Short mmCIF file of C-alpha atoms in Angstrom, two decimals:
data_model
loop_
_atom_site.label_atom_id
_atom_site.label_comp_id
_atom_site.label_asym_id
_atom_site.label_seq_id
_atom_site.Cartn_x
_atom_site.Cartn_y
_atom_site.Cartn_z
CA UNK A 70 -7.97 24.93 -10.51
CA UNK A 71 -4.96 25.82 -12.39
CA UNK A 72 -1.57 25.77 -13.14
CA UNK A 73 1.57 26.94 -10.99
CA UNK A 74 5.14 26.90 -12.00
CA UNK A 75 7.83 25.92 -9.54
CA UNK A 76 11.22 25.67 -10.26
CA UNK A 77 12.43 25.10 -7.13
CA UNK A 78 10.94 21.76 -6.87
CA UNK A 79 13.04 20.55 -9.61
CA UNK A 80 16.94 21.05 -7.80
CA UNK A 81 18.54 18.32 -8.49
CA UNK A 82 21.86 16.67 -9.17
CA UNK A 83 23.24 14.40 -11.65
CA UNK A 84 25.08 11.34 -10.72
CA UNK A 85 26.22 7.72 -12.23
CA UNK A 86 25.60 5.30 -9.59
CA UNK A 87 25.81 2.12 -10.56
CA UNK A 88 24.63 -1.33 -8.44
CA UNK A 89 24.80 -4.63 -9.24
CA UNK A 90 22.64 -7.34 -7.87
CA UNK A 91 23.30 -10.76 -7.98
CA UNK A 92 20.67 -13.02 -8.83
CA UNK A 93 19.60 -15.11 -6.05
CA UNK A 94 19.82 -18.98 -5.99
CA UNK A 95 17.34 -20.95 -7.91
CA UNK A 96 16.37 -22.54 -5.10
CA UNK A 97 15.15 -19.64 -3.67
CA UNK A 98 12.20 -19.43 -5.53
CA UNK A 99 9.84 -16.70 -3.33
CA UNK A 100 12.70 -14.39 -3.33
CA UNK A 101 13.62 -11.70 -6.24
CA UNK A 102 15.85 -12.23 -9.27
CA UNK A 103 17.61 -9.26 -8.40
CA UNK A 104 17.69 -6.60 -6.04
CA UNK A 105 18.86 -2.65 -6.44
CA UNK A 106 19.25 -0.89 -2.58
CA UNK A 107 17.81 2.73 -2.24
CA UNK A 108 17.92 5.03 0.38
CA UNK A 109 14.15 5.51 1.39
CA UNK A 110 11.17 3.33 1.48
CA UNK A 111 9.72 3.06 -2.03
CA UNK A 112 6.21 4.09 -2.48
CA UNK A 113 5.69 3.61 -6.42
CA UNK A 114 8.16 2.22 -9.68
CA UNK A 115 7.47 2.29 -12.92
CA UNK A 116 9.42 1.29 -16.27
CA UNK A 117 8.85 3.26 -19.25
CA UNK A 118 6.55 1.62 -21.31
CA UNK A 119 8.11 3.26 -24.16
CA UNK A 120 11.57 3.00 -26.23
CA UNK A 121 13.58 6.02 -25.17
CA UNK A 122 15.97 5.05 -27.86
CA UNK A 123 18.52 3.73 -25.24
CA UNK A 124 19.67 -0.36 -24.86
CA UNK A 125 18.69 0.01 -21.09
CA UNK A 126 15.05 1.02 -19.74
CA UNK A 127 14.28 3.88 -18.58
CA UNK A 128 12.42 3.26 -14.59
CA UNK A 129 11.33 5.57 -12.17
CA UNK A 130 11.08 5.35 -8.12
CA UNK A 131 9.21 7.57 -5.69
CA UNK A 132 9.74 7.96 -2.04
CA UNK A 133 8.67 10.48 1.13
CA UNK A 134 10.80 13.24 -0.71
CA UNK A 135 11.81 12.54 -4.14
CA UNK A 136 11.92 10.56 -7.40
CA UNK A 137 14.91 8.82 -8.68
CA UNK A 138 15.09 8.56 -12.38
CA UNK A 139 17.59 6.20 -14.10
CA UNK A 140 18.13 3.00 -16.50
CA UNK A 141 18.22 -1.06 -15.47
CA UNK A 142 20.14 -3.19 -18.41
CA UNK A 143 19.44 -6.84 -17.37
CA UNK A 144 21.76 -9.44 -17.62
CA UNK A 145 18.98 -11.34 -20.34
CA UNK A 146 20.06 -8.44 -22.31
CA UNK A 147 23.54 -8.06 -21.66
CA UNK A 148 25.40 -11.08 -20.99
CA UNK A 149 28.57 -8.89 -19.55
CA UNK A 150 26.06 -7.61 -17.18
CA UNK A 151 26.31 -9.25 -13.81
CA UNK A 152 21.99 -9.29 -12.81
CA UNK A 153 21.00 -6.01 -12.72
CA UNK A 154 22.75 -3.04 -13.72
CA UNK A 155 20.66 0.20 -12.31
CA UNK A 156 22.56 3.76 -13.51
CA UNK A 157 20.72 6.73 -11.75
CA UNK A 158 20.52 9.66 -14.19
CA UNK A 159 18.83 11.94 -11.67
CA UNK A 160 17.55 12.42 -8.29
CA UNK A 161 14.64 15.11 -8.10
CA UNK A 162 13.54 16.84 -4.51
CA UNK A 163 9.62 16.21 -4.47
CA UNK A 164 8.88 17.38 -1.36
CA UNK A 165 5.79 15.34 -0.83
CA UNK A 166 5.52 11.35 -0.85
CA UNK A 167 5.14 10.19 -4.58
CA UNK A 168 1.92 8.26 -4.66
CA UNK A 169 1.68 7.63 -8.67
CA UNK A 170 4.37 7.65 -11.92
CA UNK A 171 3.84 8.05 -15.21
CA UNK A 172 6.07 8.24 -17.84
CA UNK A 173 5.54 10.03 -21.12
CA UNK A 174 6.23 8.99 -24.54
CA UNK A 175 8.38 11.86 -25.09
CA UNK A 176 11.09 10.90 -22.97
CA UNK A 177 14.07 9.86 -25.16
CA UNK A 178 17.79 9.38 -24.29
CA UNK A 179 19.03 8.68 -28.14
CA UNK A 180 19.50 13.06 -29.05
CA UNK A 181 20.47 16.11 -27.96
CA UNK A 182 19.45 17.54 -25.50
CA UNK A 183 18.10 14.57 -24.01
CA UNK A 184 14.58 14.13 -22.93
CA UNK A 185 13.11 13.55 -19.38
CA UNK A 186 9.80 13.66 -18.99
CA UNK A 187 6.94 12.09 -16.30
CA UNK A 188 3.94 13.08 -14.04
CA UNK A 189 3.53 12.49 -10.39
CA UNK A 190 0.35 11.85 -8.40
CA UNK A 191 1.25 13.34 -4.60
CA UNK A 192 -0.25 12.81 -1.22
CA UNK A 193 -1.24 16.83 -1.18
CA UNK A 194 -3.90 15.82 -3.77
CA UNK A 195 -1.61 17.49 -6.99
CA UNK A 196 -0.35 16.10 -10.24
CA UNK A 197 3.42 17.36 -10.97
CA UNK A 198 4.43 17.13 -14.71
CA UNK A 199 8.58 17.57 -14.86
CA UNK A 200 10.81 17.63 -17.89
CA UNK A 201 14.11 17.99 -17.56
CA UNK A 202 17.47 17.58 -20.08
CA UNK A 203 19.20 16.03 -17.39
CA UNK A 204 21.44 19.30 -17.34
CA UNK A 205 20.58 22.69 -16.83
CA UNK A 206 16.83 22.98 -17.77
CA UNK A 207 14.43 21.29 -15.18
CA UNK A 208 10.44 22.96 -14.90
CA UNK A 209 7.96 21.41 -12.92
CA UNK A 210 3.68 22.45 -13.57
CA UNK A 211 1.86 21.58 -10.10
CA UNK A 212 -1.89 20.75 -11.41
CA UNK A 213 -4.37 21.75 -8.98
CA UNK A 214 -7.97 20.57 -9.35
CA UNK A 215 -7.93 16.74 -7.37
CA UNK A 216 -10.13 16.81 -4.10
CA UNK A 217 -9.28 13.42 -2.67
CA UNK A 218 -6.49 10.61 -3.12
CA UNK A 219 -5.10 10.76 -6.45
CA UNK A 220 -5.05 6.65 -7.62
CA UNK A 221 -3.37 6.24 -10.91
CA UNK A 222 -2.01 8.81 -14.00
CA UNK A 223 -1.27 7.76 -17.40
CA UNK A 224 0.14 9.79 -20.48
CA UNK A 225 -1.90 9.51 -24.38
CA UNK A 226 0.75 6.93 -25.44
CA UNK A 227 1.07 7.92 -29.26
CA UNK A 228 2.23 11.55 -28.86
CA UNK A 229 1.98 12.41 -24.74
CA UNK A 230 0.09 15.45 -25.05
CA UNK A 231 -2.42 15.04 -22.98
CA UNK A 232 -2.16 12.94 -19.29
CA UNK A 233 -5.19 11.28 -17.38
CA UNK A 234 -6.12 11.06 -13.67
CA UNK A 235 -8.56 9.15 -11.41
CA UNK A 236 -9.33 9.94 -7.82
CA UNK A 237 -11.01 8.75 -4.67
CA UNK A 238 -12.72 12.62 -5.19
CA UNK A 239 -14.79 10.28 -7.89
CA UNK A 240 -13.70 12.33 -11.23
CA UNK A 241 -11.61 10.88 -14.16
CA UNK A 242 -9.71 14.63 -15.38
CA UNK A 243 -8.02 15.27 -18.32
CA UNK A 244 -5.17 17.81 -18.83
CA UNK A 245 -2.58 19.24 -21.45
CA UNK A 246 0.76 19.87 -20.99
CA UNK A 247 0.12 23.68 -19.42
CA UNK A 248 -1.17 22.49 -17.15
CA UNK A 249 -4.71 22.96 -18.05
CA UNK A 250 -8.16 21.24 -17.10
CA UNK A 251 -9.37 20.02 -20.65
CA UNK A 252 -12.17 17.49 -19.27
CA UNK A 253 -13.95 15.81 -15.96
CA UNK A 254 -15.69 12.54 -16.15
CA UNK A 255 -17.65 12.47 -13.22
CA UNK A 256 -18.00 8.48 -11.33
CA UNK A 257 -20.16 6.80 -9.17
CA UNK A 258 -17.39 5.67 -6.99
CA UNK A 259 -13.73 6.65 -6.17
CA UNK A 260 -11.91 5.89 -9.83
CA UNK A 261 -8.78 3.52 -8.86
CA UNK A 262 -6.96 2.91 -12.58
CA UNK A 263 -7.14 4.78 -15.82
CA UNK A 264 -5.46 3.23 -19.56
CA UNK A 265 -5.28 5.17 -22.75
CA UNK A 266 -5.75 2.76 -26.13
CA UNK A 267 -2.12 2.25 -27.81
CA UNK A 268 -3.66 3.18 -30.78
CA UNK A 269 -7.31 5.04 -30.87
CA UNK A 270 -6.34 7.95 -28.75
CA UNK A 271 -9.79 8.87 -28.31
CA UNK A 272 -10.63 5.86 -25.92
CA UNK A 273 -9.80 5.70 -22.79
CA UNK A 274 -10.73 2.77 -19.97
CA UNK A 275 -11.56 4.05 -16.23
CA UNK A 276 -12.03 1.49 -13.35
CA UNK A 277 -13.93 2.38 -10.46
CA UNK A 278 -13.88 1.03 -6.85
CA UNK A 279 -17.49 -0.31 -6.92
CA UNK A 280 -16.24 -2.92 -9.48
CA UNK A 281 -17.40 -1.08 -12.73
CA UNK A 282 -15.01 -0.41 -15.75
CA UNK A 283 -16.14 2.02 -18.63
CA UNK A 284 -14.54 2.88 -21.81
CA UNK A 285 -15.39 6.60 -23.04
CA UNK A 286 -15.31 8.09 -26.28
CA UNK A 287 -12.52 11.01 -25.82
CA UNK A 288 -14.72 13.05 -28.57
CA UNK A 289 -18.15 12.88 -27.62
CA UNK A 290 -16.88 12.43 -23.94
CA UNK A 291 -19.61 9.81 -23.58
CA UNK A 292 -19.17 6.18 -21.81
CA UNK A 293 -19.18 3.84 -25.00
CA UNK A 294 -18.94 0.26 -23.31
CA UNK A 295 -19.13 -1.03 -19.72
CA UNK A 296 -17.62 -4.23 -17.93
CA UNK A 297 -18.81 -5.90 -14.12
CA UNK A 298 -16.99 -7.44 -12.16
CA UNK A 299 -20.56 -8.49 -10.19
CA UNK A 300 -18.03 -7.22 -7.24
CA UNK A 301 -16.51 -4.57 -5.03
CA UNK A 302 -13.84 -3.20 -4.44
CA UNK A 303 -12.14 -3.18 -7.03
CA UNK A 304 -8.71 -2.26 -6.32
CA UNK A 305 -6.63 -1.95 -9.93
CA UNK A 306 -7.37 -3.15 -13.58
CA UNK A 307 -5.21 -2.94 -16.62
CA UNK A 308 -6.22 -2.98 -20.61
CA UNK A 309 -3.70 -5.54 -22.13
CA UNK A 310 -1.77 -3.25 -24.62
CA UNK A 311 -1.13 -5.74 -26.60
CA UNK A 312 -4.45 -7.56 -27.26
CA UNK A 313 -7.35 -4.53 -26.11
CA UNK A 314 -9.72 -7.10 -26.01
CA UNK A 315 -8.21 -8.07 -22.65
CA UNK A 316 -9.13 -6.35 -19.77
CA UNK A 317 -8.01 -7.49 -15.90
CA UNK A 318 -8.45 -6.51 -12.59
CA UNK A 319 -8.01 -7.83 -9.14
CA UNK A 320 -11.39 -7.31 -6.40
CA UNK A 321 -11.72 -8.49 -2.89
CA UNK A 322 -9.27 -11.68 -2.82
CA UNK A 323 -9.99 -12.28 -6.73
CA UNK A 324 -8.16 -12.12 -10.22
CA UNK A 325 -10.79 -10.91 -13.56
CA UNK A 326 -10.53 -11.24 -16.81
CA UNK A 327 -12.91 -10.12 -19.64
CA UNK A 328 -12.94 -10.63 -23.66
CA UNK A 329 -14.89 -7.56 -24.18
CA UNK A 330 -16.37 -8.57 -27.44
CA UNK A 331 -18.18 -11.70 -25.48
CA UNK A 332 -19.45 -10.43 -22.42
CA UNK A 333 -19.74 -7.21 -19.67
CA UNK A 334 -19.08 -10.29 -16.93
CA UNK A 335 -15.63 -11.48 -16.59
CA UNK A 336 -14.71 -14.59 -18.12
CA UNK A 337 -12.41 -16.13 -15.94
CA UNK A 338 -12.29 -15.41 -12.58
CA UNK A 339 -10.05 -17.03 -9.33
CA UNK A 340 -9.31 -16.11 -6.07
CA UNK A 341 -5.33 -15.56 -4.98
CA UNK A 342 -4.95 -13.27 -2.29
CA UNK A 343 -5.99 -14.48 1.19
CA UNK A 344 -4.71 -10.82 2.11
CA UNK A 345 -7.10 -8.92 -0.39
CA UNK A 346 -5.43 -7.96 -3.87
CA UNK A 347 -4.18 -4.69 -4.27
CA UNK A 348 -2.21 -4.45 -7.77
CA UNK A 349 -3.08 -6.42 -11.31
CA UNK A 350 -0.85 -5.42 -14.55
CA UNK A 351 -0.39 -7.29 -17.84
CA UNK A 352 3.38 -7.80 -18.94
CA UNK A 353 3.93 -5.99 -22.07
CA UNK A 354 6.09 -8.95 -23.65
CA UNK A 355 3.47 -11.72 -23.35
CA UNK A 356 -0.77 -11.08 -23.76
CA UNK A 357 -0.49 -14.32 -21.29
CA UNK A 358 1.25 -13.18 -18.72
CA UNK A 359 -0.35 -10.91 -15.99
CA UNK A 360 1.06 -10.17 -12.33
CA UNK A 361 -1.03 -9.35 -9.11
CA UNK A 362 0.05 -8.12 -5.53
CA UNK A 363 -1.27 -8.88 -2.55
CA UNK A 364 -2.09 -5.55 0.56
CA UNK A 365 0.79 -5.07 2.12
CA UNK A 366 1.03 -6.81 5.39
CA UNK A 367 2.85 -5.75 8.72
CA UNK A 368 5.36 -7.83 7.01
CA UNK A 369 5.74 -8.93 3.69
CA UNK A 370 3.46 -8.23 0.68
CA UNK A 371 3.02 -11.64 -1.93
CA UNK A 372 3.53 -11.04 -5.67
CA UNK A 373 1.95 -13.56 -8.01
CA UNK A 374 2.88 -13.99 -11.49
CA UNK A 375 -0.41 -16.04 -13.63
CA UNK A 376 -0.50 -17.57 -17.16
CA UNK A 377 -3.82 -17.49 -18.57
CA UNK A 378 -3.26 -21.44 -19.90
CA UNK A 379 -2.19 -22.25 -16.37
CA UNK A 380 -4.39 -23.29 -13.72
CA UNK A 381 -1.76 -22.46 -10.66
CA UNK A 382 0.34 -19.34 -10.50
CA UNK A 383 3.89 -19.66 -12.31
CA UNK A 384 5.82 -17.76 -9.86
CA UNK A 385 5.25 -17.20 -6.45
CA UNK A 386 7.35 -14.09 -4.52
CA UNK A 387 7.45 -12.26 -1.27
CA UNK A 388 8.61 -8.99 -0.82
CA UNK A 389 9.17 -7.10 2.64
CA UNK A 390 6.04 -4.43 2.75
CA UNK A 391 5.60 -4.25 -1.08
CA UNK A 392 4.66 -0.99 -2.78
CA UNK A 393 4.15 -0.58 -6.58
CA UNK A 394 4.17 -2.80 -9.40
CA UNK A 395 5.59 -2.65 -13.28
CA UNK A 396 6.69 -4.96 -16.31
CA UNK A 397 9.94 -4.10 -18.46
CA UNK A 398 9.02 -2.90 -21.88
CA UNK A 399 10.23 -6.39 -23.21
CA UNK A 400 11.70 -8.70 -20.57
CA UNK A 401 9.22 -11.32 -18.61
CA UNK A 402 10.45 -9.40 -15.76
CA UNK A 403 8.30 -7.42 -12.86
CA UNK A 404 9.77 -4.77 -10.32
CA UNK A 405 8.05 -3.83 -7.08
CA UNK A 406 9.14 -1.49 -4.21
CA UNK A 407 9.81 -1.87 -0.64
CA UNK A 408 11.64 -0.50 2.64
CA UNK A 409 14.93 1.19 0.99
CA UNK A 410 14.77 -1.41 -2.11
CA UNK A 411 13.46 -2.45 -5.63
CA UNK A 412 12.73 -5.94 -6.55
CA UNK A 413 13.00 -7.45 -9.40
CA UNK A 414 11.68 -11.10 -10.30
CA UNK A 415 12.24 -12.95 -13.55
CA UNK A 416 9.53 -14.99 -15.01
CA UNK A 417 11.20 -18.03 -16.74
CA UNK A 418 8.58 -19.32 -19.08
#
């Protein structure tokens, strides 16, 4: 286990490309709001869930080889912008497909120099952590330790010193920004999501395949609370950021949801996936709103958008493939990859 710098990963060049997708026709309801074309199949996307300072997000793509790093302004934010306005800031060689993104708090485009910074989960079993300026200094710390499929990564949200991991190996690890093993949780079964609290740095909520989701106390690095779902496998929960009481997750064909001050069993619970459910994440702009993914099929993959007061999805799309799924910081609005493109759909509510 350790820590190995390579620079060479990091080459990269700076460009402004800028597309512009037009919104599809309202009577095309199954098909994205907008779409932005890329140049390899996408394997994982991810907004910033934090301001970087800038009008537009900040939103992240990895393919086979690299990760494209670069801002969206929507036209529900800009009414001079025609759908989708996608700028790439940088394009980083990776090597080695991109299986997981997260972005750090730390990243800022509002000073000088600016501020890149995000981890990668790859297929050779290694967590990347790259910062960059978007000029002249670029380092990369490959984090060695990871036996087995590396699932999901997430930074500590208040101050990003300190990133997360979960693994089909069946540990939850800790690291600092050196690159450095700080703690293992050890699992009963491969660990498939991971959150940090917004606030209390010192919990942290781990999901594992075999339907089980425990919160640990960071400090005493002991499990401090413990959810069911009553069944497996669980593919992907997420703690709703902006009411923690709120905890989902999709299993088999089903949609959870737990109050964790009532009850370790789920509260509400519905199946939605005749394909198995693969992906479940809370928007960020409404506790209401959550989205879920279907497996992607030999052809298309289905996203659902649900409202908790509403029996029946809200918004039903189809995607060719389908990899990855992520909320904008403040928009209604969901992206998920594909075969050389990112979709976007816009939840009118």
């Amino acid at each position: 286990m350790g820590c190995v710098t390579d620079y060479s990963w990091a080459f990269s060049y700076r460009g402004l490309v800028v597309w512009s997708g037009d919104r599809m026709k309202q009577d095309d309801a199954r098909g994205p709001s907008y779409t932005v074309l890329c140049e390899d199949y996408v394997h994982v996307v991810e907004f910033s869930p934090f301001d970087s300072g800038s009008a537009a997000s900040l939103l992240a793509y990895g393919g086979n080889q690299y990760v494209v790093v670069g801002t969206c302004l929507f036209q529900e934010e800009d009414t001079e912008v025609d759908g989708v306005e996608f700028t790439t800031l940088r394009v980083f060689h990776h090597g080695v497909r991109v299986d997981a993104l997260a972005w750090s708090p730390e990243s800022r485009l509002d000073q000088l120099p600016q501020v890149i910074r995000f981890c990668t989960a790859a297929a050779d079993r290694n967590l990347r952590l790259l910062t960059s300026d978007l000029q002249d200094m670029h380092e990369v710390k490959v984090m060695e330790g990871h036996t087995d499929y590396i699932n999901q990564v997430v930074f500590e949200p208040t101050e990003g010193k300190q990133i997360a991991s979960v693994s089909d190996d069946h540990t939850c690890r800790l690291w600092d920004l050196n690159g450095n093993l700080t703690a293992t949780f050890l699992l009963r079964s491969p660990g498939m999501s991971v959150c940090w609290h917004p606030e209390e740095i010192f919990k942290l909520m781990v999901a594992e395949k075999s339907g089980v989701v425990r919160f640990y106390d960071l400090v005493t690095q002991q499990a401090i609370l413990s959810l069911d779902c009553g069944q497996s496998p669980l593919m992907s929960a997420d703690w709703c950021l902006t009411n923690t009481i709120k905890v989902g997750a999709v299993t088999g064909n089903d949609w959870v949801i737990w109050d964790i001050t009532r009850s370790s069993y789920p509260q509400e619970k519905r199946p939605v996936h005749v394909d198995k459910a693969r992906h479940f994440r809370w928007s960020r702009a409404n506790e209401n709103l959550f989205s879920t993914t279907g497996c992607p099929g030999k052809i298309s993959s289905q996203l659902l958008v649900h409202h908790l007061g509403h029996p029946q999805p809200v918004m039903i799309g189809t995607s060719s493939v389908g990899a990855g799924l992520s909320w904008h910081r403040t928009l209604p609005l969901c992206v998920i990859g594909g075969d050389q493109k990112l979709s976007f759909w816009v939840t009118e509510m």
